[in-house]
XYZ file of C-alpha atoms in Angstrom:
339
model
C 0.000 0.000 0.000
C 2.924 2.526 0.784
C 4.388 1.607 -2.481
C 1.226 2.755 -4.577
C 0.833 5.709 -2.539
C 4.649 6.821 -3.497
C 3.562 5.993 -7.147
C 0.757 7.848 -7.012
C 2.575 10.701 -5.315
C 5.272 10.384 -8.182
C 2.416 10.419 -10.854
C 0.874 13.695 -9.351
C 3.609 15.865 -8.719
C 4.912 14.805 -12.714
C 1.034 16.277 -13.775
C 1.073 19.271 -11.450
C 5.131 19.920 -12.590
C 3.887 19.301 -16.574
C 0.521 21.638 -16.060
C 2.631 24.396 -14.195
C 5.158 24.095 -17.213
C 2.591 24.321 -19.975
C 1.083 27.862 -17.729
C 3.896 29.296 -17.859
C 5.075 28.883 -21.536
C 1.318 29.763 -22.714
C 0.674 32.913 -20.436
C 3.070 35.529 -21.417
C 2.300 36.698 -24.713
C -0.578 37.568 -26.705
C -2.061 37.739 -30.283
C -4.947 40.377 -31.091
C -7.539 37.868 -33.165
C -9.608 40.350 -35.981
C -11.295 38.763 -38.710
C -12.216 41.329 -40.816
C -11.368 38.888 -43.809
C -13.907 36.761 -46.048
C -11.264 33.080 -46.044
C -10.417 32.959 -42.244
C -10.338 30.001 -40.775
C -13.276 28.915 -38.258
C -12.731 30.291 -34.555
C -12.482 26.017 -33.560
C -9.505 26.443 -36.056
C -8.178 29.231 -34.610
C -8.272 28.482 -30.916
C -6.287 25.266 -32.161
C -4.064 27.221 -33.719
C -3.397 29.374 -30.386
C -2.941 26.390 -28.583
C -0.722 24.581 -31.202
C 1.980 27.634 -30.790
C 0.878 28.571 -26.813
C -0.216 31.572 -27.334
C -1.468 31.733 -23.847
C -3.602 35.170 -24.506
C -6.522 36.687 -26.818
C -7.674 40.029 -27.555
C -10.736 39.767 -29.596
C -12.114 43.534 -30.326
C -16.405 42.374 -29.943
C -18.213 39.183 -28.380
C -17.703 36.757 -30.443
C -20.525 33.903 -29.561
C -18.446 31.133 -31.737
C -14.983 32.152 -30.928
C -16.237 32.741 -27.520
C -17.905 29.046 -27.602
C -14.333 27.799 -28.771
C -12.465 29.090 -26.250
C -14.380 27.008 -23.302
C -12.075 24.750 -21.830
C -8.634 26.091 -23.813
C -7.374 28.205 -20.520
C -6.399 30.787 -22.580
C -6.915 34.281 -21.197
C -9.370 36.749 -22.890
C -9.463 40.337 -23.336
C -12.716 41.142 -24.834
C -13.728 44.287 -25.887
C -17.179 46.299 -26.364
C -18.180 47.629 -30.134
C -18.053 51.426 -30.438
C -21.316 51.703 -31.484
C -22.358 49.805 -27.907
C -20.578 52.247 -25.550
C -23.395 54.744 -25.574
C -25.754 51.865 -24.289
C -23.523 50.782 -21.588
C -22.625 53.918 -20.912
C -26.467 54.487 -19.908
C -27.390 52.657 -16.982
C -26.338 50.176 -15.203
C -29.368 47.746 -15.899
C -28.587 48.237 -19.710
C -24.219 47.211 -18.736
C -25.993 44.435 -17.180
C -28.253 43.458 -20.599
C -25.052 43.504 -22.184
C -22.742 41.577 -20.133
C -25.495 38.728 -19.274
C -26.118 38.570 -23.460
C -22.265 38.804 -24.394
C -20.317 37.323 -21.439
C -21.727 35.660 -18.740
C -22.751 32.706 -20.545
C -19.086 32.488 -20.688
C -17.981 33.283 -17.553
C -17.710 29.135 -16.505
C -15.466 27.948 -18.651
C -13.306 30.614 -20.309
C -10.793 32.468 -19.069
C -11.921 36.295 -19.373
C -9.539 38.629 -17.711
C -10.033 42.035 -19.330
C -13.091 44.026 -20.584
C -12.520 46.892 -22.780
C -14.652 49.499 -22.766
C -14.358 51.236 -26.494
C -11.397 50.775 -28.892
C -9.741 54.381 -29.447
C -12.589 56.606 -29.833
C -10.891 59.354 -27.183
C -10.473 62.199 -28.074
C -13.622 62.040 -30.328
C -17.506 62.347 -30.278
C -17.275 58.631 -28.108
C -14.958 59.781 -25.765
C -17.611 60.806 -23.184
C -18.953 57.528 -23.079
C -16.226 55.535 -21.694
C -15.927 56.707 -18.232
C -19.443 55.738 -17.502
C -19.431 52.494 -19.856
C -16.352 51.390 -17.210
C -18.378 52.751 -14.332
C -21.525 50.157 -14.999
C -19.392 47.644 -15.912
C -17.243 47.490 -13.010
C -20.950 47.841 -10.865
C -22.221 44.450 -13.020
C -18.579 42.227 -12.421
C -18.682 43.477 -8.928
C -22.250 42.397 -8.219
C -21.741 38.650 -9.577
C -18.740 38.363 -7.575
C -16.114 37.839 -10.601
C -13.057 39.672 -8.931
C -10.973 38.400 -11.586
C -12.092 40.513 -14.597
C -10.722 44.366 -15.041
C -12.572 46.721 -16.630
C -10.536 49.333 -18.931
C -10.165 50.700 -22.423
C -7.819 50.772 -25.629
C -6.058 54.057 -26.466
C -3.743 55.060 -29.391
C -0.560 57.039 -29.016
C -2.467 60.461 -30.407
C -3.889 60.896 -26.966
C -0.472 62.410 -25.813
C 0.009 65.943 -27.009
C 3.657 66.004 -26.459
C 5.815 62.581 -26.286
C 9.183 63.303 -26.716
C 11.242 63.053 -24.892
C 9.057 60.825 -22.562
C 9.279 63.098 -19.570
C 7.825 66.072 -21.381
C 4.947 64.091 -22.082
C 1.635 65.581 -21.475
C -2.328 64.410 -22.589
C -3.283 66.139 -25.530
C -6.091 68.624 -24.923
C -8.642 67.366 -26.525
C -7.803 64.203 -24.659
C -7.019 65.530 -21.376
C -10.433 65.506 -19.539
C -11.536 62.373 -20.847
C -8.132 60.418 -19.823
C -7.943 61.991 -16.316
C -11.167 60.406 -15.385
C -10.218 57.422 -16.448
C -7.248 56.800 -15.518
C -8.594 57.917 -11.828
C -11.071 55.078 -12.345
C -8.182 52.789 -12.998
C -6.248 53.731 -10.175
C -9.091 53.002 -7.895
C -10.355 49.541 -9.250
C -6.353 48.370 -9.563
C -6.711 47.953 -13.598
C -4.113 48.711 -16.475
C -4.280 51.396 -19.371
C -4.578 49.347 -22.546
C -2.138 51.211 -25.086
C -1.677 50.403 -29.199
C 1.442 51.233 -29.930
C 3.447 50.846 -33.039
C 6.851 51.920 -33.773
C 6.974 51.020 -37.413
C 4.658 53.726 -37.872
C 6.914 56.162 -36.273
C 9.735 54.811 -38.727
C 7.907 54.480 -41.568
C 7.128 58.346 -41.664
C 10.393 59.818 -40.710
C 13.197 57.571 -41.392
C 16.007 60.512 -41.576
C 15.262 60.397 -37.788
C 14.036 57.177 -36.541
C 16.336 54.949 -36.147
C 15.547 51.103 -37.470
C 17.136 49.465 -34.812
C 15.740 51.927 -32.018
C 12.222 51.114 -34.009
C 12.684 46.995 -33.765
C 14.846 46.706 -30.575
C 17.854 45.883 -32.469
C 19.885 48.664 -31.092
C 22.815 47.614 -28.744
C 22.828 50.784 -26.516
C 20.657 53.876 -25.647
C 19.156 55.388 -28.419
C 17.570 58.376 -26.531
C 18.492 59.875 -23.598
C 15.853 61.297 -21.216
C 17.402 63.050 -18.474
C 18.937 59.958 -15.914
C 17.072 58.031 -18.111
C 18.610 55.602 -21.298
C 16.110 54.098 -24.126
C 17.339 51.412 -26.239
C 13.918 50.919 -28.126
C 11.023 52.927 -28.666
C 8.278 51.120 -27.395
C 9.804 51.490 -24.152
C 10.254 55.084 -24.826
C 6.199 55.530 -25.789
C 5.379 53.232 -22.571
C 7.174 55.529 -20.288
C 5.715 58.691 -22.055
C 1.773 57.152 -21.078
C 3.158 57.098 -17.317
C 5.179 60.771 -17.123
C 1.153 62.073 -18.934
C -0.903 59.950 -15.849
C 1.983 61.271 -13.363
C 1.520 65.094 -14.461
C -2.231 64.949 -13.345
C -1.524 62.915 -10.045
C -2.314 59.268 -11.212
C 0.532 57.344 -10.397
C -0.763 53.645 -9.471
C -1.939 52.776 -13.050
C 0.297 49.909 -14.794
C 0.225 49.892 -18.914
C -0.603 46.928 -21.433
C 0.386 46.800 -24.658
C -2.711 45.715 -26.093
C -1.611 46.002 -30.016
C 1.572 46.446 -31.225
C 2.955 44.907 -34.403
C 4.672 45.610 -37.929
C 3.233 44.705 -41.448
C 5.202 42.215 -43.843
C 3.830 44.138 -46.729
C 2.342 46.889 -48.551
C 4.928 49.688 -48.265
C 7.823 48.693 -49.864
C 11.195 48.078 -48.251
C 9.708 49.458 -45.156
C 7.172 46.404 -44.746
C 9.196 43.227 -45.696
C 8.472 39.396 -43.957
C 12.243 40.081 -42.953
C 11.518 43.086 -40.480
C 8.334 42.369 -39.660
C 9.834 38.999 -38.308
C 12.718 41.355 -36.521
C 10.347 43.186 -34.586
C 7.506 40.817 -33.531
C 10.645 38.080 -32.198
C 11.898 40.902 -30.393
C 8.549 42.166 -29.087
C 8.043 38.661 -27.844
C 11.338 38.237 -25.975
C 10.230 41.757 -24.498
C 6.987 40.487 -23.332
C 8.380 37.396 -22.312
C 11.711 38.964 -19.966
C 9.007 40.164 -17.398
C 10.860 43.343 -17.914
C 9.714 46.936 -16.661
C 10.762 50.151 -18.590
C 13.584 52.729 -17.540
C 11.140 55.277 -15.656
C 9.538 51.947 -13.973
C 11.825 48.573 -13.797
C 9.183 47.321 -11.162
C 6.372 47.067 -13.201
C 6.816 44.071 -15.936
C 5.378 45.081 -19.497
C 3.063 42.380 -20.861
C 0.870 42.472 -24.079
C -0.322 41.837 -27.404
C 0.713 41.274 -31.445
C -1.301 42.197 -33.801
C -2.195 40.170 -35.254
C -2.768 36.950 -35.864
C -3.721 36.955 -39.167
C -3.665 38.860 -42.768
C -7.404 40.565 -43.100
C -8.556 40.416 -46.851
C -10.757 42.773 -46.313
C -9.400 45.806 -44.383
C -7.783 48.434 -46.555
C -5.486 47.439 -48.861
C -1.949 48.312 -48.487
C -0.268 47.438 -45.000
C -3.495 46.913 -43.038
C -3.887 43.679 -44.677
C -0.224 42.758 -43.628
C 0.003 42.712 -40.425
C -0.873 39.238 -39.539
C 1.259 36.563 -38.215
C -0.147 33.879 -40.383
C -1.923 33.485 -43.720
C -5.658 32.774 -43.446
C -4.885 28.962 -44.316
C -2.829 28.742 -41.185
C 0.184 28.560 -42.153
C 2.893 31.333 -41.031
C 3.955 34.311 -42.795
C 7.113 34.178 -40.822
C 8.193 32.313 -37.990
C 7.901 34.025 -34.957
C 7.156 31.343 -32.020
């Protein structure tokens, strides 16, 4: 009997040592799923496909019921957003956050990982903007009255919302942004949830080359690039990340942590500025950045996680780079090799 209990012992501790393994290699990166594309694969395919290359996290932009469906069981972590056109709605009353979570996400609550809900997809500064605050508000009142402490509520921003960004300590919210953000990164500071950030160096390369530097753009360079004061950047992400905290810290917020919740560079579609080559460059090195657990010069304590986009080339989105920024072709197979 002591025998088979030192077996079974044995047996256990190589599962729990094989599941802890498997966590750990699927839960630090992510891949931002669109499928605005008529010959994508179906979302079964696609979850398969996550879990083939552990990718341990999603962003998907709108409830998705079949992707949603697919994902029961797969342990991969979700960050689902809220269509534009539905902030208004949420933003309304809490009963109507509530018709919209218990229609869109609670029948999924069970069995699939949801960690993040984003409230709107860059619409501040703009006619949205005034929505968000109170879309977050009635959201956070419907996850806190179920009881599911284990979904943040935040939103996606773009880079435009800083007036000034350069260097990153003279960064500032634009003002047309400025009273929007400050309320909501307040609300973040009190709930304990991240600022969701896309961020995109190649675009900052691709339209001023004379003074962007490549490597500085792909995280290539094998020094500082920019210095900031006592401060040393050696990519430009970094240097963007750390301009989003010197805006919150110049109106008081200084609690908030930052995502990366789409950054990514096209294989095509502008010449020798979009090739497979540096597209590959920068996506491998944006996944050894996600993967170090690393924090940024102005805050080495706070580890910078996040998301590619994306995972695959969209047919049907503008032609030129926007179809080109996927990391595989819609039959599944890659466009480079990344993982």
């Amino acid at each position: 009997m002591a025998l088979v209990n030192v077996i079974l012992m044995l047996l256990a501790f190589t599962f729990v040592h094989h599941q802890v393994t498997i966590t750990e290699a699927r839960l630090d990166v992510g891949v931002c799923y669109g499928m605005i594309g008529d010959n994508l694969p179906s979302p079964a395919a696609v979850v398969q496909l996550y879990r083939r290359y552990k990718i341990g996290k999603m962003r998907l932009f709108d409830p998705n019921p079949a992707t949603l469906a697919a994902l029961r069981g797969s342990g991969i972590e979700v960050t689902l957003g809220t269509k534009n056109q539905d902030l208004q709605t949420i933003a309304s009353s809490v009963g109507a956050a509530k018709t919209w979570f218990d229609t869109n996400v609670r029948p999924f609550m069970s069995d699939v990982k949801i960690t993040y809900l984003t409230a709107g997809d860059e619409v501040v500064p703009g006619d949205l903007a005034q929505y968000v605050l109170p879309a977050m508000r009635n959201l956070q009142s419907v996850v806190n009255s179920y009881g599911y402490t284990g979904v943040g509520i935040t939103t996606v921003v773009a880079t435009s919302n800083l007036g000034t960004s350069y260097p990153p300590s003279s960064s500032k919210f634009s003002d047309a942004a400025r009273a929007d953000m400050v309320g909501i990164i307040k609300f973040l500071s009190s709930n304990g949830s991240p600022l969701m950030i896309n961020a995109y160096p190649y675009f900052a390369y691709a339209s001023d080359p004379a003074n962007v530097r490549l490597d500085y753009a792909q995280f290539s360079a094998t020094g500082p690039v920019v210095r900031d004061g006592s401060l040393s950047y050696s990519n430009l992400l970094d240097a963007v990340v750390d301009a989003f905290y010197w805006a919150m810290e110049k109106e008081g917020v200084t609690g908030v942590n930052l995502v990366v919740s789409e950054s990514g560079w096209p294989s095509a579609g502008n010449g020798d500025f979009t090739t497979p080559g540096l597209a590959q460059t920068y996506n491998r090195n944006l996944v050894k950045r996600f993967r170090a657990n690393a924090g940024t010069p102005k805050h080495p304590d706070r580890s910078l996680g996040g998301f590619i986009f994306a995972m695959f080339n969209e047919n049907q989105k503008p032609a030129g780079t926007e179809q080109n920024f996927g990391l595989f072709y819609p039959a599944g197979t890659p466009v480079y090799t990344v993982f």
